[in-house]
Coordinates of C-alpha atoms in Angstrom, one line a residue:
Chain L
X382 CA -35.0 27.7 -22.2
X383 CA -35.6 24.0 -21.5
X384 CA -34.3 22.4 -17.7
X385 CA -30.9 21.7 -17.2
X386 CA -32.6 18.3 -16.4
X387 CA -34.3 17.8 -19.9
X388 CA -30.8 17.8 -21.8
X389 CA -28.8 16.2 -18.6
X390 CA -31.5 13.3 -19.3
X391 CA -31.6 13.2 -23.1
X392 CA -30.5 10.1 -24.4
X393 CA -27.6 11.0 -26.4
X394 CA -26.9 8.4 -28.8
X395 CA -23.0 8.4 -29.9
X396 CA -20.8 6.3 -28.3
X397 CA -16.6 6.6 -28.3
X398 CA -16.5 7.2 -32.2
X399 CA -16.5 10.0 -33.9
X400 CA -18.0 8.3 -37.4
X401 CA -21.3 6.8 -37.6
X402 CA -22.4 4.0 -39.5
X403 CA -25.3 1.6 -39.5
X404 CA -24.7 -1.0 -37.1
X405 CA -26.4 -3.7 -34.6
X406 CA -25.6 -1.4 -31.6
X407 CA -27.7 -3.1 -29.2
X408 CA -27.1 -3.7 -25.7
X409 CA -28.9 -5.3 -22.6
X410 CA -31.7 -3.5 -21.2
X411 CA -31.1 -2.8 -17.4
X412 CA -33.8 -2.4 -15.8
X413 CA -35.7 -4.3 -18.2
X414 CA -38.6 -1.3 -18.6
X415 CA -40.3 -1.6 -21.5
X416 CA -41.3 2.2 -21.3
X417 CA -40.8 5.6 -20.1
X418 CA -42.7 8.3 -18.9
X419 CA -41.0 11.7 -18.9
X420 CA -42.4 15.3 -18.2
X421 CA -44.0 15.7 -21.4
X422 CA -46.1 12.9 -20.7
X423 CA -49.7 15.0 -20.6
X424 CA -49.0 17.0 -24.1
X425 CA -48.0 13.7 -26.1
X426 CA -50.8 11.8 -24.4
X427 CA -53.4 14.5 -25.8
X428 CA -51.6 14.3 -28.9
X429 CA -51.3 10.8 -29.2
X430 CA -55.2 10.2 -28.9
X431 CA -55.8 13.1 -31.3
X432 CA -54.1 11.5 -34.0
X433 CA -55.9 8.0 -33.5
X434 CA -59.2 9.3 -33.6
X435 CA -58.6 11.8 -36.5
X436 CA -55.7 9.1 -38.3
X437 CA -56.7 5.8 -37.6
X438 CA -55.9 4.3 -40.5
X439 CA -52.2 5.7 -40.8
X440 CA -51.5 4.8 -37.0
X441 CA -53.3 2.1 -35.7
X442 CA -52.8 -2.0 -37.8
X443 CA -53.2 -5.4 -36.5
X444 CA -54.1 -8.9 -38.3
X445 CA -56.3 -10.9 -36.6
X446 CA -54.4 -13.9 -35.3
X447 CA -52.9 -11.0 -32.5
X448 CA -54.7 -11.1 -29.8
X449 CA -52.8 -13.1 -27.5
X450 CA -49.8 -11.7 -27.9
X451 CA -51.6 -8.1 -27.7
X452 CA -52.8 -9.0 -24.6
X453 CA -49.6 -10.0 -23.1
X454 CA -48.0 -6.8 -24.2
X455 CA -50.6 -4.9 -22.4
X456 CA -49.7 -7.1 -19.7
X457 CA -45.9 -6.2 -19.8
X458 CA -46.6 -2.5 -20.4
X459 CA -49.4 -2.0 -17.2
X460 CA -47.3 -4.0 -14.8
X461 CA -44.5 -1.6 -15.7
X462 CA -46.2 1.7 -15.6
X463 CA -47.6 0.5 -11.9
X464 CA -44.6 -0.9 -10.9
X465 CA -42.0 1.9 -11.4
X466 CA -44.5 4.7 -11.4
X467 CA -46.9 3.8 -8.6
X468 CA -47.7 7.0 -7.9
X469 CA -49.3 7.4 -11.3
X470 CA -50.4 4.2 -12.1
X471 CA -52.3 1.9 -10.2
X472 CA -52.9 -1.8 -11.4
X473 CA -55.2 -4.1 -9.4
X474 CA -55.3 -7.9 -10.4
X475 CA -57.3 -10.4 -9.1
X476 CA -57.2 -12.8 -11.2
X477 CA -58.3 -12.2 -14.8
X478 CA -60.4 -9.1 -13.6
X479 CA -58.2 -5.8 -13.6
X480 CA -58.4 -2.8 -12.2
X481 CA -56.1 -0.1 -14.0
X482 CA -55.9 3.5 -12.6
X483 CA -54.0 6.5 -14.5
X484 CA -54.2 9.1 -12.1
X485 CA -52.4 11.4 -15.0
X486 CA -55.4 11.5 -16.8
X487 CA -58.0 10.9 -13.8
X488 CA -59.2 7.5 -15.6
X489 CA -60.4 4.2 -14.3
X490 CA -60.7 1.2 -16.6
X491 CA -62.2 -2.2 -15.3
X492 CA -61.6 -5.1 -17.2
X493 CA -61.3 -8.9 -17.8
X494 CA -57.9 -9.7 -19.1
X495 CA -58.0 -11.8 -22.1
X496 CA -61.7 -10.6 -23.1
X497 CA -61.3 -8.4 -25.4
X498 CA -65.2 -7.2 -25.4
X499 CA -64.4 -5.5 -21.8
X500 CA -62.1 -3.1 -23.5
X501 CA -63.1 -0.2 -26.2
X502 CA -59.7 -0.5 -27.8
X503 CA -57.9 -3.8 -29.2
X504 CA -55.4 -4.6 -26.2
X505 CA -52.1 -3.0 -28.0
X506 CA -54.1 -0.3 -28.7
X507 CA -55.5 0.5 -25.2
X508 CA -51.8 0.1 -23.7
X509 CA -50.3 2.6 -26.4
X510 CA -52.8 5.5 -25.4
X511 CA -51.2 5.3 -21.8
X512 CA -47.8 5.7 -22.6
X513 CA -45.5 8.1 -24.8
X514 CA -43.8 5.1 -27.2
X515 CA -45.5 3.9 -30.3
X516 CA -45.5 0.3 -29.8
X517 CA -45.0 -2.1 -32.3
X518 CA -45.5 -6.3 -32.2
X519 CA -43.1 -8.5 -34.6
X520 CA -44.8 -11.8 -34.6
X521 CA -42.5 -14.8 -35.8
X522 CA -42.8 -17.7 -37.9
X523 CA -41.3 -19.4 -40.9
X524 CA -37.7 -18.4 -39.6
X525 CA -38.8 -14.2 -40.1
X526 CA -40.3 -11.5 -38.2
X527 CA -43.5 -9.6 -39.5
X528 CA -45.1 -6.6 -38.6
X529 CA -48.6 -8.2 -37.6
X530 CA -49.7 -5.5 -35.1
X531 CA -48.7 -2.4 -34.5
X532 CA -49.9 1.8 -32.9
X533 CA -47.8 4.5 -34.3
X534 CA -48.5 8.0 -33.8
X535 CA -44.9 9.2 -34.0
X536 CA -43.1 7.7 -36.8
X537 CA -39.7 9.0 -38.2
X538 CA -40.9 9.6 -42.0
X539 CA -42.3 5.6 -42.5
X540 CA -46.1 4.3 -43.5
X541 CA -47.5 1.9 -40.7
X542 CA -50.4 1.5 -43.3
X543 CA -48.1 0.7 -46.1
X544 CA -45.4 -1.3 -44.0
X545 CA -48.2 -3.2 -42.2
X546 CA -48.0 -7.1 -42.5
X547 CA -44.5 -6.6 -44.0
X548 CA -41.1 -8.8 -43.1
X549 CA -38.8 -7.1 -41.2
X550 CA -35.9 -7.1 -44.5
X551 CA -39.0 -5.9 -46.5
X552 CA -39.3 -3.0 -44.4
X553 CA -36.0 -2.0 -44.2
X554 CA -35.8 -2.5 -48.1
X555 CA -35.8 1.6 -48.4
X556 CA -32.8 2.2 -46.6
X557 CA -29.4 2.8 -48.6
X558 CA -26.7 0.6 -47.5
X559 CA -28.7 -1.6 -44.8
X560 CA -28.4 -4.7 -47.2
X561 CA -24.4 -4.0 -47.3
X562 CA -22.4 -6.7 -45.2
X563 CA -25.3 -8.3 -44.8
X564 CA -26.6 -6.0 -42.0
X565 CA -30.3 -6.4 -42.5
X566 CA -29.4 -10.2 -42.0
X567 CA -27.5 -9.9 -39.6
X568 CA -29.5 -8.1 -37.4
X569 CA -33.3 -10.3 -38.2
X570 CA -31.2 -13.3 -37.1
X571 CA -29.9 -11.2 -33.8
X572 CA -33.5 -10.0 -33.6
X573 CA -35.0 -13.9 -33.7
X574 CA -32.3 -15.1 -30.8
X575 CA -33.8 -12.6 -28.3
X576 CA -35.0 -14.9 -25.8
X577 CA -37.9 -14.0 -22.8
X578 CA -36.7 -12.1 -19.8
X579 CA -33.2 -10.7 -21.5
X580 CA -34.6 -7.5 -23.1
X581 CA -32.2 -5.6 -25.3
X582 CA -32.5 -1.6 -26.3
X583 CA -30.6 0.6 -29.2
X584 CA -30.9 4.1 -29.6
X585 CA -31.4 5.4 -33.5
X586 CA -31.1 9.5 -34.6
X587 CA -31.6 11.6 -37.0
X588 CA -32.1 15.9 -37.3
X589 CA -35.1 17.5 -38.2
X590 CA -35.9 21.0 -39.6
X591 CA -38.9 22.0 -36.9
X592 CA -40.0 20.3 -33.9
X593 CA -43.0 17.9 -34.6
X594 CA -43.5 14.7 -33.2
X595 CA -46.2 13.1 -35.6
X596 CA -44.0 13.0 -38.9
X597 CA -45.7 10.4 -41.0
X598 CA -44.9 10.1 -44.7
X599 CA -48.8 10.5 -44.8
X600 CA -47.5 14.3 -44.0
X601 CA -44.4 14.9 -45.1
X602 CA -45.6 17.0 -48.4
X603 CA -46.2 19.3 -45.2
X604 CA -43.7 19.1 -42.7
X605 CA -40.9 18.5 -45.1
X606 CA -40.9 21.5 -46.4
X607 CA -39.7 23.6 -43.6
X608 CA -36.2 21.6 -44.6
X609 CA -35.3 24.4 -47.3
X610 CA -35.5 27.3 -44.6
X611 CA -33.1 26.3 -42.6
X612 CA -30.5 28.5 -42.5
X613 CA -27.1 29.4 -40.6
X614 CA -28.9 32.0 -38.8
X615 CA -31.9 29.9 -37.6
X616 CA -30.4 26.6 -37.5
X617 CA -29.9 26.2 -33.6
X618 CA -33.8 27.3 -33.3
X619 CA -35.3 25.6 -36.1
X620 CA -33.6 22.2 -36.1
X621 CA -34.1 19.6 -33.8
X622 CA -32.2 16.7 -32.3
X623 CA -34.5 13.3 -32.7
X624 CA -33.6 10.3 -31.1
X625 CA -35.5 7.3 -30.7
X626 CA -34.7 5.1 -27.4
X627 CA -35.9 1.8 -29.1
X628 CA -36.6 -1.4 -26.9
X629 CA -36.8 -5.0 -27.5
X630 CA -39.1 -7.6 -25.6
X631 CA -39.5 -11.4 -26.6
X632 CA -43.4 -12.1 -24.9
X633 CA -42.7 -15.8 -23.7
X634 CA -46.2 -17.1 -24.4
X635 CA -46.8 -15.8 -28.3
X636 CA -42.9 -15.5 -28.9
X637 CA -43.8 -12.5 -30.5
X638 CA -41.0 -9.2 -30.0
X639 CA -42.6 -6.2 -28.3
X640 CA -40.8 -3.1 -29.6
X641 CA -41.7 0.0 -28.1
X642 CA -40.2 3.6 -29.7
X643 CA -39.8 6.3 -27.4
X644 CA -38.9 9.8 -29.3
X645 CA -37.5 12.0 -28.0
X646 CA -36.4 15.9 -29.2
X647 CA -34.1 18.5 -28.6
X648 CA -33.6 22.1 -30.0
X649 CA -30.1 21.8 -31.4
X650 CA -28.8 25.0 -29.6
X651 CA -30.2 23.1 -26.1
X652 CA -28.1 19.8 -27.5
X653 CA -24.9 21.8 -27.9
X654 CA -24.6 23.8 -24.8
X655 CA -23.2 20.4 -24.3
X656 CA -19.6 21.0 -25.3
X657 CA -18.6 17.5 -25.7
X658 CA -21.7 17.0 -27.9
X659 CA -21.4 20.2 -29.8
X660 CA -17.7 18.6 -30.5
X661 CA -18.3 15.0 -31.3
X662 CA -21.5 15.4 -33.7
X663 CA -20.0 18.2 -35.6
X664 CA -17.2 15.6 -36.2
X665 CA -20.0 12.9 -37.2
X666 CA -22.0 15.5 -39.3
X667 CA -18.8 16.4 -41.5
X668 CA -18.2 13.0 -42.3
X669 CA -21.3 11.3 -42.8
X670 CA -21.3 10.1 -46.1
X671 CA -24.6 10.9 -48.2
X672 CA -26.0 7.9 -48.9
X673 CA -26.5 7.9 -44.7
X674 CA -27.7 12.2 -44.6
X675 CA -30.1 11.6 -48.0
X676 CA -32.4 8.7 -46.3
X677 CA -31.9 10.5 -42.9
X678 CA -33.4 13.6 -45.0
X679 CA -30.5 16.2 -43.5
X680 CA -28.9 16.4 -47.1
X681 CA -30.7 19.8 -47.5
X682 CA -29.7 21.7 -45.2
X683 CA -26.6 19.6 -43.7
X684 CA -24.4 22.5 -45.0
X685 CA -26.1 25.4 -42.8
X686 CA -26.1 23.4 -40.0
X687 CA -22.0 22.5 -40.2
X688 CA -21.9 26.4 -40.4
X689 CA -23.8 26.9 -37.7
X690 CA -21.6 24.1 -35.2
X691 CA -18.4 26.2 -36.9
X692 CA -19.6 29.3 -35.6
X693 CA -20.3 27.6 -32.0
X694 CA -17.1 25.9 -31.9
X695 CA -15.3 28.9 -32.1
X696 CA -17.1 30.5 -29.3
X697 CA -16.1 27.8 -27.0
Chain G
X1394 CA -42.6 -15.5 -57.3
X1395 CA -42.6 -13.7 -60.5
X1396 CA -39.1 -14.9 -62.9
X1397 CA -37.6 -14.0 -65.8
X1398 CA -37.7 -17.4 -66.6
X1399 CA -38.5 -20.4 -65.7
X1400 CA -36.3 -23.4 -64.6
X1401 CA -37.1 -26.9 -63.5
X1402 CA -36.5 -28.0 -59.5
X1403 CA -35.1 -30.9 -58.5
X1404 CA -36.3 -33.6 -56.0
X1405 CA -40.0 -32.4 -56.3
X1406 CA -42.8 -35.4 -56.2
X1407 CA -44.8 -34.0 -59.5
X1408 CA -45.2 -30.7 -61.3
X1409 CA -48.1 -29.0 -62.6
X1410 CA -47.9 -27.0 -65.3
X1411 CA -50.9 -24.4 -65.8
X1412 CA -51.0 -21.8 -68.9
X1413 CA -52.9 -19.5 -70.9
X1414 CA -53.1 -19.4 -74.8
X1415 CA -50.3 -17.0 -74.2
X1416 CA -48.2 -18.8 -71.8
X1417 CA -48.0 -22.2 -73.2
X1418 CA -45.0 -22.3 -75.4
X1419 CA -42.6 -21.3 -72.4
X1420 CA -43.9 -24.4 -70.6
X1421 CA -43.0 -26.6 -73.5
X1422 CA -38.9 -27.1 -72.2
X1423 CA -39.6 -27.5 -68.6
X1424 CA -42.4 -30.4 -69.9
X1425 CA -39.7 -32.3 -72.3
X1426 CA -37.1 -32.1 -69.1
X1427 CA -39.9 -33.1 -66.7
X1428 CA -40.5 -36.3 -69.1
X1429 CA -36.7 -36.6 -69.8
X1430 CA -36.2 -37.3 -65.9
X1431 CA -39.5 -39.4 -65.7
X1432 CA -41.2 -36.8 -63.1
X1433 CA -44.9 -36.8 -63.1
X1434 CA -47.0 -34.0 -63.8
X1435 CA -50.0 -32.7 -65.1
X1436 CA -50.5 -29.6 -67.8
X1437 CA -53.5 -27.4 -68.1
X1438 CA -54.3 -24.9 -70.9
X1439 CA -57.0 -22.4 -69.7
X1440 CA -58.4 -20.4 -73.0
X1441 CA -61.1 -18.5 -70.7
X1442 CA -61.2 -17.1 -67.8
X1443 CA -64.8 -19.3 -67.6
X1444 CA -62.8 -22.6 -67.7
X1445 CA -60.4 -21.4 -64.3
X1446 CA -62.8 -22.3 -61.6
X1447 CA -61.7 -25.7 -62.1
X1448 CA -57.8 -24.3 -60.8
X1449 CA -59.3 -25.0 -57.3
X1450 CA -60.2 -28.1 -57.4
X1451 CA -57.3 -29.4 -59.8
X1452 CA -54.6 -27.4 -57.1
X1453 CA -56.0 -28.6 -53.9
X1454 CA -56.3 -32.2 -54.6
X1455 CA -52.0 -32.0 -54.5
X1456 CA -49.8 -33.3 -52.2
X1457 CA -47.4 -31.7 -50.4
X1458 CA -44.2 -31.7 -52.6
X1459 CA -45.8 -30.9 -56.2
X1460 CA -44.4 -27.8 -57.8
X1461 CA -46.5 -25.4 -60.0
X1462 CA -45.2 -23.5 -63.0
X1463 CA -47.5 -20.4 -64.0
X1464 CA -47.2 -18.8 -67.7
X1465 CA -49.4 -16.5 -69.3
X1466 CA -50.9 -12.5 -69.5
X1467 CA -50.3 -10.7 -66.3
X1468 CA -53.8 -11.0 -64.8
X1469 CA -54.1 -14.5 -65.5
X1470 CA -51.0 -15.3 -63.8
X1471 CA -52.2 -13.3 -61.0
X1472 CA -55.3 -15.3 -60.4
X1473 CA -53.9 -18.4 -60.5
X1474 CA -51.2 -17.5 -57.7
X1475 CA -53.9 -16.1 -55.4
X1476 CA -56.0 -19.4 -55.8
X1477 CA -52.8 -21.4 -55.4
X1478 CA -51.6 -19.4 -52.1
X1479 CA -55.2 -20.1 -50.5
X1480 CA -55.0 -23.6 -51.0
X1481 CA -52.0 -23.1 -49.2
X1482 CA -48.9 -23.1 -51.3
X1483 CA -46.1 -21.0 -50.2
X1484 CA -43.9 -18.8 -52.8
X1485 CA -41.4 -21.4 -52.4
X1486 CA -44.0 -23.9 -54.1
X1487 CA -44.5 -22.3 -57.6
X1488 CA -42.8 -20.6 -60.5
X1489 CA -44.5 -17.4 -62.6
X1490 CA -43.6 -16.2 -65.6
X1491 CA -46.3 -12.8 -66.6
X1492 CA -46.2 -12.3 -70.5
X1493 CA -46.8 -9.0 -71.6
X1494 CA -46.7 -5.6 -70.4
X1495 CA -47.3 -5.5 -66.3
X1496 CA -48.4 -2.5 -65.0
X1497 CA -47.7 -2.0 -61.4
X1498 CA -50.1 -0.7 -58.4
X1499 CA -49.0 2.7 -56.9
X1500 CA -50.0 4.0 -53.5
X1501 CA -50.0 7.2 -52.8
X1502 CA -47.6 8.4 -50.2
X1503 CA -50.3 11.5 -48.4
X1504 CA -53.7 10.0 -49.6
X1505 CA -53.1 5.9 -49.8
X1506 CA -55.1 6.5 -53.8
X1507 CA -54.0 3.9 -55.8
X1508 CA -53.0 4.6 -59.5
X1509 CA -51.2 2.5 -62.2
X1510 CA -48.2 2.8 -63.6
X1511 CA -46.0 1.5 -66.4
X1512 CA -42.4 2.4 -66.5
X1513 CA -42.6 6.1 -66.0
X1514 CA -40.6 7.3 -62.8
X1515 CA -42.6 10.0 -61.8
X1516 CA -47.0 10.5 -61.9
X1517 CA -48.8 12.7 -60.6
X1518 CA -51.5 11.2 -58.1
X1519 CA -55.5 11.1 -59.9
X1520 CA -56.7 11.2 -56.1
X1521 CA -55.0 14.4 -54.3
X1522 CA -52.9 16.3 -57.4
X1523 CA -49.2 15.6 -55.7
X1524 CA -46.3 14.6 -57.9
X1525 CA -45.3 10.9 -56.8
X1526 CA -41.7 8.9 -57.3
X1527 CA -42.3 5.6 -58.0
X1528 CA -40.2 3.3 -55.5
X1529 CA -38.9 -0.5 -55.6
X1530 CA -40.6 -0.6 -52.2
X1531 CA -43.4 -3.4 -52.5
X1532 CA -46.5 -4.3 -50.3
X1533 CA -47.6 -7.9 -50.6
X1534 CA -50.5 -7.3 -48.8
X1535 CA -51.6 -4.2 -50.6
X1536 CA -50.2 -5.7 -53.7
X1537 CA -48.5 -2.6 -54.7
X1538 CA -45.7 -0.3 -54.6
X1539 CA -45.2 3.2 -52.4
X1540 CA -45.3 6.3 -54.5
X1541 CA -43.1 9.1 -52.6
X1542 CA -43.7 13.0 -52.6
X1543 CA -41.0 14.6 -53.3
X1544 CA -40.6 18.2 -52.4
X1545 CA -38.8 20.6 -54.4

């Protein structure tokens, strides 16, 4: 059994409406925190620095021209970690010479800020093995955002190597129904509007047959199979709630947007002892249409799982 | 970027018209409208792939607000946009039209091999053995498309 605290603190993302669609469903970010660090930190940490050494082609990308906008993303990211975790994290300025402490992992890093020789890691890449989110840099210019940098260890079925250096319409370019309306418009101009010290955060979802954090495309001919044993039986054990708490930063002196992904997972029979949640997403599950369940990759076993909510329901 | 076909834009300051043995009838309309409306320009005819290191100098010697029109075999047309985009055209600057069967880059999905691929939907990947789906999704900087495992 997980804490009462772990699914009290989950970040549930349906709002009032029982039908989801694709949507611009951000809101203003308050506290404007750029990241998170929950009780799993430790265990995704290890995992996190695992995959970069074994994987660094798949999880780590940046273009050259980066650098100052890496560095002022580290920046953002070690003055949050010391500022609303400072019994974890110490950070030390004095001028361009840093001090950063993570007493987590029991490591000391002195540096000069802006020099990138005094660090082992690129900057974006040194900030992303301290915290849980993959973090991602959208640098602008020409009136379009472009993936220029980014670290991801925890991607929800996507290619960093193959999306890398990619506009943001380009990316999205796999996804049934975002051009619809105009959405993917829509949203790039919303994107390019964010302006410096008004941060913004959504939260995006999908279900997943087993519990793994790292699902890249680079693995899916592994972990994608465990979709076709899902059954009503083992649904509430097998599948698992995903929800990434996504948050948007403008960095005033690049103009770049810092997004950083936090994931975060739940067994689905810990997400429905929740009886409001048990009742809303079997209502959103029944009616998703499959052009939304196919790309979200829950068309397999969507069936078992409405079953398996059924089944609950009635219990209640 | 690549067309169908090719059309002449208005309000440019002078075109250049650059073409294989291949590619030069489907220049010959956008020339006799380009004279029609008095625009200057200049047309090349390239037979060997010897003769293209002159494409540099010829390109970058432009001022901003020439157009270029591209026609020919799929490799050739190739070249010539990579020279062109280095000078520092944007894809808003030129025209292409490939002649001839284009065969497409596929990257593998698991291992990140790349294959070829004509117009078949499915291959199996030469570097690690899995069945691949051939997607509309494009990298520009890997110049090819993403090949997706499927699983059955």
């Amino acid at each position: 059994m997980v804490s009462t605290e772990k699914i009290r603190s989950f970040p549930y993302p349906f709002g009032e409406h029982d039908v989801y669609r694709y949507s611009n469903n951000a809101i203003p970010l308050n506290p404007p925190i750029a990241i998170e660090v929950t009780e799993t930190y430790i265990e995704e940490m290890n995992l996190k620095r695992e995959l970069l050494k074994k994987h660094p082609e798949r999880c780590y990308y940046s273009e050259p021209h980066t650098m100052d906008a890496q560095w002022e993303a580290l920046d953002q990211i070690l003055h949050d970690l010391s500022k609303y975790y400072p019994e974890t994290f110490k950070l030390v300025t004095n001028g361009d010479q840093w001090i950063f402490n993570n007493l987590h992992t029991d490591e000391k890093y002195s540096f000069t800020f802006g020099d990138s020789t005094t660090l082992d890691e690129e900057p974006l890449d040194f900030a992303g093995r301290h915290v849980q989110e993959d973090l991602i840099l959208m640098m602008q210019r020409d009136g379009d955002l472009f993936l220029d940098v980014g670290q991801l260890c925890f991607p929800a079925n996507w290619s960093l190597y193959f999306d890398a250096g990619m506009s943001f319409k380009e990316i999205h370019t796999p996804i049934p129904g975002f051009k619809s309306d105009s959405l993917d418009e829509r949203i790039l101009q919303f994107l390019m509007r964010i302006e410096a010290g008004s941060p913004w955060w959504r939260k995006n979802w999908s279900l997943m047959a087993g519990n793994i954090l790292d699902t890249s495309l680079e693995t899916f001919a592994e972990w994608g199979q465990a979709r076709k044993k899902v059954t009503k039986e083992n649904a509430g054990e097998m599948v698992h709630f995903r929800v990434e708490v996504q948050k948007l930063f403008r960095l005033p002196k690049s103009n770049g947007i810092l997004f950083t992904i936090h994931t975060h997972m739940l067994q689905l029979q810990e997400f429905i002892q929740h009886t409001p949640w048990l009742e809303q997403f079997s209502a959103i599950l029944k009616e998703l249409p499959e052009f939304i369940t196919d790309y979200k990759g829950i068309s397999l076993y969507r069936e078992v799982v409405l079953e398996y909510l059924e089944g609950e329901l009635k219990k209640r | 970027m690549n067309q169908d076909h090719l059309s002449l834009m208005e309000g440019k300051r002078k075109f250049l018209f650059c073409a294989d043995s291949q590619g030069v009838r489907s220049l010959y309309i956008l020339v006799s409208q380009a004279i029609d409306e008095n625009a200057p320009f200049d047309f090349h005819i390239f037979q060997e792939e010897s003769e293209e290191s002159f494409v540099d100098e010829w390109i970058s010697h432009q001022k901003m607000g020439t157009y270029l029109y591209i026609s020919g075999a799929v490799d050739f047309v190739k070249r010539i946009q990579n020279k062109a985009l280095k000078i520092g055209f944007t894809e808003h600057d030129f025209q292409s039209l490939p002649i001839g069967p284009a065969k497409k880059k596929l990257v593998c999905c698991t291992c990140h091999g790349e294959s070829e691929v004509d117009v078949e939907p499915h291959i199996t990947c030469a570097h690690c053995g899995l069945e691949l789906e051939v997607s509309d999704h494009y990298s520009r900087r890997l110049d090819a498309y993403l090949g997706y495992v499927t699983i059955r």
